[in-house]
Short mmCIF file of C-alpha atoms in Angstrom, two decimals:
data_model
loop_
_atom_site.label_atom_id
_atom_site.label_comp_id
_atom_site.label_asym_id
_atom_site.label_seq_id
_atom_site.Cartn_x
_atom_site.Cartn_y
_atom_site.Cartn_z
CA UNK A 1 269.38 56.74 160.30
CA UNK A 2 268.64 53.11 161.20
CA UNK A 3 270.55 49.50 160.68
CA UNK A 4 268.34 48.56 157.87
CA UNK A 5 268.73 51.99 155.78
CA UNK A 6 272.33 51.55 156.49
CA UNK A 7 272.77 48.07 155.33
CA UNK A 8 270.74 49.01 152.16
CA UNK A 9 273.25 52.25 151.38
CA UNK A 10 276.52 50.01 152.36
CA UNK A 11 274.89 47.07 149.86
CA UNK A 12 274.43 49.34 147.14
CA UNK A 13 277.86 51.06 147.48
CA UNK A 14 279.42 47.69 147.13
CA UNK A 15 277.43 46.38 144.32
CA UNK A 16 278.69 49.86 142.34
CA UNK A 17 282.06 49.66 143.62
CA UNK A 18 282.43 46.04 142.61
CA UNK A 19 281.38 46.99 139.03
CA UNK A 20 283.69 50.01 138.55
CA UNK A 21 286.73 49.14 141.15
CA UNK A 22 288.54 47.07 138.06
CA UNK A 23 290.50 48.23 134.79
CA UNK A 24 287.93 47.52 131.94
CA UNK A 25 289.70 46.36 128.63
CA UNK A 26 287.60 48.10 125.86
CA UNK A 27 286.81 45.59 122.94
CA UNK A 28 286.34 47.77 119.47
CA UNK A 29 284.04 46.81 116.84
CA UNK A 30 287.08 46.40 114.36
CA UNK A 31 288.85 44.52 116.97
CA UNK A 32 285.95 42.63 117.45
CA UNK A 33 285.09 42.04 113.11
CA UNK A 34 288.97 40.99 113.24
CA UNK A 35 288.78 38.51 116.10
CA UNK A 36 285.64 36.91 114.39
CA UNK A 37 287.33 36.79 110.69
CA UNK A 38 290.53 35.26 112.28
CA UNK A 39 288.92 32.46 114.57
CA UNK A 40 285.61 31.75 113.91
CA UNK A 41 285.14 27.83 112.85
CA UNK A 42 282.13 28.56 110.31
CA UNK A 43 284.47 30.96 108.53
CA UNK A 44 287.57 28.61 108.53
CA UNK A 45 285.74 25.94 106.97
CA UNK A 46 284.39 28.18 104.27
CA UNK A 47 287.96 29.48 103.60
CA UNK A 48 289.07 25.54 103.24
CA UNK A 49 286.30 25.05 100.55
CA UNK A 50 287.68 28.32 98.44
CA UNK A 51 291.05 26.82 99.09
CA UNK A 52 290.00 23.37 97.60
CA UNK A 53 287.86 24.87 94.94
CA UNK A 54 291.23 26.94 93.87
CA UNK A 55 293.36 23.85 94.04
CA UNK A 56 290.68 22.29 91.45
CA UNK A 57 291.19 25.18 88.84
CA UNK A 58 295.20 24.48 88.95
CA UNK A 59 296.81 23.40 85.63
CA UNK A 60 297.08 19.92 87.45
CA UNK A 61 293.23 19.27 87.60
CA UNK A 62 292.43 20.70 83.85
CA UNK A 63 293.18 17.28 81.66
CA UNK A 64 295.61 19.46 79.91
CA UNK A 65 298.92 17.69 80.60
CA UNK A 66 299.61 14.13 79.51
CA UNK A 67 299.69 11.09 81.63
CA UNK A 68 302.94 9.04 82.11
CA UNK A 69 302.91 5.40 83.50
CA UNK A 70 304.91 2.24 83.97
CA UNK A 71 304.62 -0.98 83.81
CA UNK A 72 306.68 -3.88 85.16
CA UNK A 73 306.01 -7.62 85.45
CA UNK A 74 307.80 -10.89 85.69
CA UNK A 75 306.22 -14.33 84.79
CA UNK A 76 307.58 -17.72 86.21
CA UNK A 77 306.77 -21.37 85.41
CA UNK A 78 307.93 -24.73 86.26
CA UNK A 79 306.82 -27.64 84.42
CA UNK A 80 307.11 -31.06 83.53
CA UNK A 81 307.02 -32.31 79.94
CA UNK A 82 307.08 -35.85 78.33
CA UNK A 83 307.45 -35.54 74.69
CA UNK A 84 306.29 -38.67 72.69
CA UNK A 85 307.44 -38.29 68.91
CA UNK A 86 306.81 -41.14 66.33
CA UNK A 87 310.12 -42.88 65.58
CA UNK A 88 312.15 -42.09 68.75
CA UNK A 89 312.17 -42.81 72.28
CA UNK A 90 310.01 -40.89 74.55
CA UNK A 91 311.72 -37.69 75.93
CA UNK A 92 310.68 -36.92 79.49
CA UNK A 93 311.82 -33.61 81.10
CA UNK A 94 311.53 -32.26 84.46
CA UNK A 95 311.43 -28.70 86.32
CA UNK A 96 311.41 -26.79 83.00
CA UNK A 97 311.82 -23.40 83.83
CA UNK A 98 310.26 -20.54 81.68
CA UNK A 99 310.46 -17.01 82.72
CA UNK A 100 309.40 -13.53 81.25
CA UNK A 101 310.26 -10.03 82.20
CA UNK A 102 308.61 -6.85 80.85
CA UNK A 103 308.79 -3.34 81.36
CA UNK A 104 307.57 -0.24 79.64
CA UNK A 105 306.82 3.38 80.01
CA UNK A 106 303.52 4.77 78.42
CA UNK A 107 302.50 8.42 77.20
CA UNK A 108 299.16 9.31 76.60
CA UNK A 109 297.86 12.53 75.67
CA UNK A 110 294.33 13.74 74.41
CA UNK A 111 294.54 15.76 71.59
CA UNK A 112 290.92 16.60 71.11
CA UNK A 113 287.94 15.60 73.47
CA UNK A 114 285.07 17.57 71.55
CA UNK A 115 285.98 20.91 73.50
CA UNK A 116 285.18 18.70 77.14
CA UNK A 117 288.56 20.06 78.91
CA UNK A 118 288.07 23.68 77.82
CA UNK A 119 284.23 23.49 79.34
CA UNK A 120 285.25 22.05 82.22
CA UNK A 121 287.95 24.06 83.01
CA UNK A 122 285.94 27.01 82.49
CA UNK A 123 283.55 25.72 84.88
CA UNK A 124 285.89 24.97 87.55
CA UNK A 125 286.82 28.19 87.40
CA UNK A 126 283.48 29.94 88.06
CA UNK A 127 282.98 26.97 90.79
CA UNK A 128 285.94 28.64 92.28
CA UNK A 129 284.26 31.96 91.84
CA UNK A 130 280.73 30.20 93.54
CA UNK A 131 282.73 29.08 96.32
CA UNK A 132 284.29 32.33 97.28
CA UNK A 133 280.81 33.98 96.99
CA UNK A 134 279.40 31.08 99.70
CA UNK A 135 282.37 32.14 101.63
CA UNK A 136 281.12 35.55 101.60
CA UNK A 137 277.83 34.71 102.33
CA UNK A 138 278.90 32.77 105.51
CA UNK A 139 281.11 35.57 106.93
CA UNK A 140 278.60 38.07 106.23
CA UNK A 141 276.24 36.04 108.84
CA UNK A 142 278.51 35.51 110.81
CA UNK A 143 279.26 39.12 111.14
CA UNK A 144 275.91 40.01 111.18
CA UNK A 145 275.43 37.40 114.33
CA UNK A 146 278.67 39.21 115.79
CA UNK A 147 277.43 42.81 115.58
CA UNK A 148 273.72 41.32 116.96
CA UNK A 149 275.09 40.34 119.85
CA UNK A 150 277.89 43.34 120.33
CA UNK A 151 275.09 45.77 120.08
CA UNK A 152 273.32 43.94 122.26
CA UNK A 153 276.04 43.89 124.83
CA UNK A 154 276.25 47.73 124.16
CA UNK A 155 272.69 48.31 125.15
CA UNK A 156 273.17 46.26 128.38
CA UNK A 157 276.29 48.05 129.37
CA UNK A 158 274.07 51.52 128.83
CA UNK A 159 271.61 49.95 130.88
CA UNK A 160 273.96 48.99 133.78
CA UNK A 161 274.87 52.86 133.35
CA UNK A 162 271.37 54.04 133.81
CA UNK A 163 270.73 51.54 136.61
CA UNK A 164 273.55 52.71 138.50
CA UNK A 165 272.76 56.20 138.08
CA UNK A 166 269.04 55.07 139.52
CA UNK A 167 270.01 53.41 142.39
CA UNK A 168 272.73 56.12 143.30
CA UNK A 169 269.61 58.78 142.93
CA UNK A 170 267.26 56.26 145.55
CA UNK A 171 270.20 56.22 147.71
CA UNK A 172 270.03 59.97 147.87
CA UNK A 173 266.23 59.84 148.51
CA UNK A 174 266.51 57.45 151.50
CA UNK A 175 269.19 59.46 153.13
CA UNK A 176 267.34 62.52 152.54
CA UNK A 177 264.09 60.89 153.85
CA UNK A 178 266.03 59.82 156.58
CA UNK A 179 267.15 63.11 157.63
CA UNK A 180 263.84 64.43 157.39
CA UNK A 181 262.39 61.56 159.18
CA UNK A 182 264.77 62.39 162.28
CA UNK A 183 263.95 65.77 162.47
CA UNK A 184 260.18 64.89 162.29
CA UNK A 185 259.25 66.33 158.97
CA UNK A 186 257.63 63.34 157.29
CA UNK A 187 256.20 59.75 158.34
CA UNK A 188 258.15 56.48 158.76
CA UNK A 189 256.20 55.24 155.60
CA UNK A 190 258.26 57.75 153.58
CA UNK A 191 261.40 56.10 154.82
CA UNK A 192 260.16 52.61 154.03
CA UNK A 193 259.04 53.63 150.52
CA UNK A 194 262.70 54.66 150.01
CA UNK A 195 264.01 51.75 151.28
CA UNK A 196 261.71 49.38 149.00
CA UNK A 197 262.75 51.02 146.12
CA UNK A 198 266.55 50.86 147.06
CA UNK A 199 266.27 47.23 147.16
CA UNK A 200 264.34 47.31 143.93
CA UNK A 201 266.86 49.28 142.17
CA UNK A 202 269.83 47.16 143.61
CA UNK A 203 267.85 43.83 142.30
CA UNK A 204 267.49 45.53 138.79
CA UNK A 205 270.93 46.05 138.88
CA UNK A 206 271.96 42.47 139.72
CA UNK A 207 269.97 41.42 137.34
CA UNK A 208 270.90 43.62 134.36
CA UNK A 209 274.75 42.76 135.29
CA UNK A 210 273.59 38.92 135.18
CA UNK A 211 272.29 39.30 131.87
CA UNK A 212 275.45 41.19 130.66
CA UNK A 213 277.63 38.50 131.95
CA UNK A 214 275.38 35.83 129.95
CA UNK A 215 275.89 37.94 126.79
CA UNK A 216 279.27 38.45 127.20
CA UNK A 217 279.89 34.56 127.03
CA UNK A 218 277.70 34.49 123.87
CA UNK A 219 280.08 37.25 122.14
CA UNK A 220 283.12 34.79 123.56
CA UNK A 221 281.45 31.99 121.60
CA UNK A 222 280.56 33.97 118.63
CA UNK A 223 284.57 35.18 118.42
CA UNK A 224 285.61 31.94 119.27
CA UNK A 225 288.09 33.66 121.63
CA UNK A 226 288.47 33.49 125.62
CA UNK A 227 287.71 37.14 126.74
CA UNK A 228 288.85 38.91 129.83
CA UNK A 229 285.81 38.83 131.98
CA UNK A 230 286.18 42.37 132.63
CA UNK A 231 286.00 43.76 129.25
CA UNK A 232 283.68 46.09 127.57
CA UNK A 233 282.40 47.27 124.58
CA UNK A 234 282.40 50.54 122.55
CA UNK A 235 278.84 52.09 123.07
CA UNK A 236 279.01 54.80 120.59
CA UNK A 237 276.89 54.12 117.16
CA UNK A 238 277.37 56.18 114.33
CA UNK A 239 274.76 56.02 111.46
CA UNK A 240 275.28 56.11 107.79
CA UNK A 241 273.56 58.82 105.96
CA UNK A 242 270.38 57.89 104.35
CA UNK A 243 271.37 59.18 100.80
CA UNK A 244 274.60 56.70 100.73
CA UNK A 245 272.28 53.94 101.96
CA UNK A 246 269.61 54.91 98.97
CA UNK A 247 273.06 54.63 96.80
CA UNK A 248 273.35 51.27 98.03
CA UNK A 249 269.95 49.89 97.71
CA UNK A 250 270.48 51.18 93.55
CA UNK A 251 273.62 48.83 93.65
CA UNK A 252 271.87 46.04 95.31
CA UNK A 253 271.15 43.65 92.31
CA UNK A 254 275.11 44.11 91.41
CA UNK A 255 276.68 43.38 95.11
CA UNK A 256 273.68 41.28 96.96
CA UNK A 257 275.40 37.76 97.30
CA UNK A 258 272.67 35.47 96.70
CA UNK A 259 272.11 37.24 93.48
CA UNK A 260 275.60 36.86 92.46
CA UNK A 261 275.08 33.56 93.57
CA UNK A 262 272.62 32.67 91.14
CA UNK A 263 274.30 34.18 88.32
CA UNK A 264 277.29 31.92 88.72
CA UNK A 265 275.40 28.67 88.93
CA UNK A 266 273.48 29.88 85.74
CA UNK A 267 276.85 30.34 83.80
CA UNK A 268 278.02 26.62 85.27
CA UNK A 269 274.56 25.51 83.83
CA UNK A 270 275.61 26.91 80.35
CA UNK A 271 278.88 25.05 80.70
CA UNK A 272 276.91 21.42 81.68
CA UNK A 273 274.80 22.39 78.31
CA UNK A 274 277.81 22.87 76.35
CA UNK A 275 279.38 19.55 78.11
CA UNK A 276 276.20 17.39 77.11
CA UNK A 277 277.18 17.99 73.32
CA UNK A 278 280.36 16.87 73.69
CA UNK A 279 278.85 13.38 73.22
CA UNK A 280 278.32 14.09 69.55
CA UNK A 281 281.98 14.52 68.86
CA UNK A 282 284.95 12.25 68.13
CA UNK A 283 288.09 12.08 70.46
CA UNK A 284 291.50 11.80 69.45
CA UNK A 285 294.48 10.31 71.64
CA UNK A 286 298.25 10.47 70.91
CA UNK A 287 300.15 7.59 72.76
CA UNK A 288 303.57 6.50 72.94
CA UNK A 289 305.31 3.55 74.69
CA UNK A 290 308.98 2.35 75.15
CA UNK A 291 309.42 -1.39 76.26
CA UNK A 292 311.51 -3.89 77.29
CA UNK A 293 311.18 -7.47 77.23
CA UNK A 294 313.37 -10.78 78.10
CA UNK A 295 312.06 -14.43 77.80
CA UNK A 296 313.99 -17.33 79.19
CA UNK A 297 312.64 -20.40 77.73
CA UNK A 298 313.62 -23.90 78.40
CA UNK A 299 314.70 -26.36 75.78
CA UNK A 300 312.46 -28.56 73.79
CA UNK A 301 312.58 -31.47 71.36
CA UNK A 302 313.29 -29.58 68.44
CA UNK A 303 315.00 -26.14 69.78
CA UNK A 304 317.67 -25.71 72.26
CA UNK A 305 316.83 -23.42 75.31
CA UNK A 306 316.81 -19.88 74.72
CA UNK A 307 317.02 -16.07 75.95
CA UNK A 308 315.31 -13.46 73.95
CA UNK A 309 315.40 -9.76 75.09
CA UNK A 310 313.27 -7.37 72.87
CA UNK A 311 313.58 -3.25 73.28
CA UNK A 312 311.87 -0.63 71.37
CA UNK A 313 309.49 2.65 70.96
CA UNK A 314 306.49 2.70 69.56
CA UNK A 315 303.65 5.72 69.06
CA UNK A 316 300.29 6.03 67.25
CA UNK A 317 297.05 7.86 67.21
CA UNK A 318 293.44 6.51 67.92
CA UNK A 319 290.81 8.14 67.12
CA UNK A 320 286.84 7.01 68.56
CA UNK A 321 283.80 8.50 67.97
CA UNK A 322 280.96 7.12 69.46
CA UNK A 323 278.39 7.15 66.61
CA UNK A 324 274.98 6.03 68.55
CA UNK A 325 274.98 5.70 72.40
CA UNK A 326 271.39 4.91 72.49
CA UNK A 327 270.21 8.42 72.95
CA UNK A 328 271.90 8.81 76.22
CA UNK A 329 273.57 12.10 75.01
CA UNK A 330 270.19 13.56 73.54
CA UNK A 331 268.59 12.87 76.86
CA UNK A 332 271.50 14.59 78.70
CA UNK A 333 271.22 17.59 76.12
CA UNK A 334 267.72 17.92 77.02
CA UNK A 335 268.12 17.78 80.71
CA UNK A 336 270.70 20.12 80.58
CA UNK A 337 268.41 22.55 78.77
CA UNK A 338 265.91 22.43 81.36
CA UNK A 339 268.41 22.67 84.18
CA UNK A 340 269.38 26.01 82.48
CA UNK A 341 265.91 27.45 82.11
CA UNK A 342 264.73 26.53 85.77
CA UNK A 343 268.25 28.39 86.79
CA UNK A 344 266.88 31.30 84.92
CA UNK A 345 263.68 31.10 86.71
CA UNK A 346 265.29 30.78 90.28
CA UNK A 347 267.21 33.92 89.73
CA UNK A 348 264.12 35.93 88.49
CA UNK A 349 262.78 34.71 91.82
CA UNK A 350 265.50 35.24 93.76
CA UNK A 351 265.89 39.11 92.19
CA UNK A 352 262.26 39.57 93.89
CA UNK A 353 262.65 37.75 97.05
CA UNK A 354 265.97 40.50 97.37
CA UNK A 355 264.30 43.35 96.45
CA UNK A 356 260.97 43.04 98.53
CA UNK A 357 263.38 42.27 101.38
CA UNK A 358 265.51 45.40 100.77
CA UNK A 359 262.28 47.48 100.75
CA UNK A 360 261.22 46.07 103.95
CA UNK A 361 264.28 46.34 105.91
CA UNK A 362 264.69 50.12 104.43
CA UNK A 363 261.34 50.71 105.75
CA UNK A 364 261.89 49.00 109.06
CA UNK A 365 265.51 51.01 109.06
CA UNK A 366 263.93 54.68 108.46
CA UNK A 367 260.73 53.29 111.16
CA UNK A 368 263.35 52.58 113.63
CA UNK A 369 265.47 55.92 113.19
CA UNK A 370 262.29 57.80 113.41
CA UNK A 371 261.94 55.87 117.01
CA UNK A 372 265.64 56.42 118.16
CA UNK A 373 265.12 60.05 117.04
CA UNK A 374 261.52 60.46 119.28
CA UNK A 375 263.08 58.76 122.05
CA UNK A 376 266.26 60.98 121.84
CA UNK A 377 264.13 63.81 122.23
CA UNK A 378 261.93 62.09 125.28
CA UNK A 379 265.17 61.44 127.14
CA UNK A 380 265.65 65.48 126.76
CA UNK A 381 262.44 66.18 127.75
CA UNK A 382 262.42 63.57 131.14
CA UNK A 383 265.66 64.48 132.01
CA UNK A 384 264.19 68.29 132.37
CA UNK A 385 261.50 67.12 134.08
CA UNK A 386 263.57 65.09 136.67
CA UNK A 387 265.56 67.92 137.28
CA UNK A 388 262.96 70.15 138.41
CA UNK A 389 261.11 67.43 140.45
CA UNK A 390 264.50 66.53 142.06
CA UNK A 391 264.83 70.70 143.04
CA UNK A 392 261.60 70.96 144.16
CA UNK A 393 261.95 67.58 146.32
CA UNK A 394 264.65 68.97 147.86
CA UNK A 395 263.00 71.98 148.76
CA UNK A 396 259.98 69.88 150.11
CA UNK A 397 257.47 71.06 147.81
CA UNK A 398 256.51 67.64 146.69
CA UNK A 399 256.59 64.44 148.22
CA UNK A 400 258.74 60.99 147.28
CA UNK A 401 255.97 59.27 145.54
CA UNK A 402 255.84 62.12 142.94
CA UNK A 403 259.49 61.95 143.24
CA UNK A 404 259.87 58.39 142.24
CA UNK A 405 257.21 58.48 139.37
CA UNK A 406 259.75 61.37 137.57
CA UNK A 407 262.55 59.11 138.65
CA UNK A 408 261.01 56.00 136.95
CA UNK A 409 259.73 57.83 134.13
CA UNK A 410 263.27 58.90 133.36
CA UNK A 411 264.41 55.29 133.50
CA UNK A 412 261.88 54.03 131.30
CA UNK A 413 262.82 56.75 128.96
CA UNK A 414 266.53 56.15 129.22
CA UNK A 415 266.01 52.29 128.90
CA UNK A 416 263.63 52.74 125.70
CA UNK A 417 266.43 55.19 123.87
CA UNK A 418 269.08 52.52 124.47
CA UNK A 419 266.61 49.97 122.75
CA UNK A 420 265.72 52.11 120.07
CA UNK A 421 269.28 53.30 119.35
CA UNK A 422 270.57 49.59 119.01
CA UNK A 423 268.14 48.62 117.12
CA UNK A 424 268.18 50.91 114.54
CA UNK A 425 271.87 50.07 114.21
CA UNK A 426 271.20 46.68 113.73
CA UNK A 427 268.72 47.49 111.09
CA UNK A 428 271.17 49.04 109.33
CA UNK A 429 273.72 46.16 109.89
CA UNK A 430 270.74 44.29 108.22
CA UNK A 431 270.20 46.50 105.34
CA UNK A 432 273.79 46.45 104.18
CA UNK A 433 274.05 42.83 104.26
CA UNK A 434 271.29 42.50 101.81
CA UNK A 435 272.39 45.56 99.57
CA UNK A 436 276.16 43.77 99.59
CA UNK A 437 277.64 46.44 101.25
CA UNK A 438 278.54 45.19 105.17
CA UNK A 439 281.96 44.15 103.98
CA UNK A 440 282.62 47.69 102.91
CA UNK A 441 281.71 49.62 105.50
CA UNK A 442 283.92 50.26 108.94
CA UNK A 443 281.77 50.45 111.95
#
């Protein structure tokens, strides 16, 4: 074996050894799901929005509680007074101080506001439900993104395994043709071809590992977690039975997040209509107050200086009724009605779009499953063909070019199989999202 051939063999050996020489931690699908739910920024923001909406539905934001306020004040004045009274000498008074103190505790409660509080409270509860659906949509989109990266990473891992095996076979072939050349059974061209193939397979493996490292970093970004450089992912794939998928499709209208969101928006618009009618109704308020006042007055030409203190309670009921507001309430009612009709139209539009998307996704899923099954059979055929070609090559019945062709056919079949498998799984994930079952499925 010459030095050049030895270099290729040692280089390819080190390449594989460096890949497998470290302990590798497996990141399972369930661990990836948990990580993205716990750490992803978009999901955290959506959860904060849900918390805000939940706070808005509390009793403190309902308008059913009374308001209690206090008022305190102090007035001070310093004046000079000249009093001229007929028949008397003018009275000149300087630095006359006047002070006033007041304090009150006021209670107000709305007894009736035209049903506005009831409608507003129900609307807030619906908005809370809507925020939960929006958070769910964010989670579904993020999980779909995560699975697309995760399965792409799994595909690259399988491709690396295939390329490692291809490189190992090329090294084996190079050794064989070296022996054959040394014993004069073949010419130098066969050795050179084998060396070129070892070099090409090594380069392909290096490039694929680089792609693998890049996708690892993509997954770290989606998970918002620093992952070990040596981690691997679970490359196994299990498909949901078609019958179960069809059941998901039948129930999609009740579970699809877009349809459920528009239904909530439709209910919110209904309460907007009801709220607009409250402008025609009266408002009844109850108020009560406890007050304390003190006035310190200077003397005058007719009265001596005095200090007056008063305190006491007051209560009452006020009724207000806007009999005519220039037609603003009428306009609000008309606009709310039109907005509700628009929401109904949007609901029908979304239902049609979702039904189309589900049908397209289901057909795509079935086609990818079919291709996956074909590729699986194709791999088995190429493996059988390669095993026979390999035996014939060992016996010298075929040349290295024919061996290489069978090797490339197997490589292409295996990489196409990996692509078909994970494409089919991603198509299933997208279909689960459209049918509203993504968060109910274990991967």
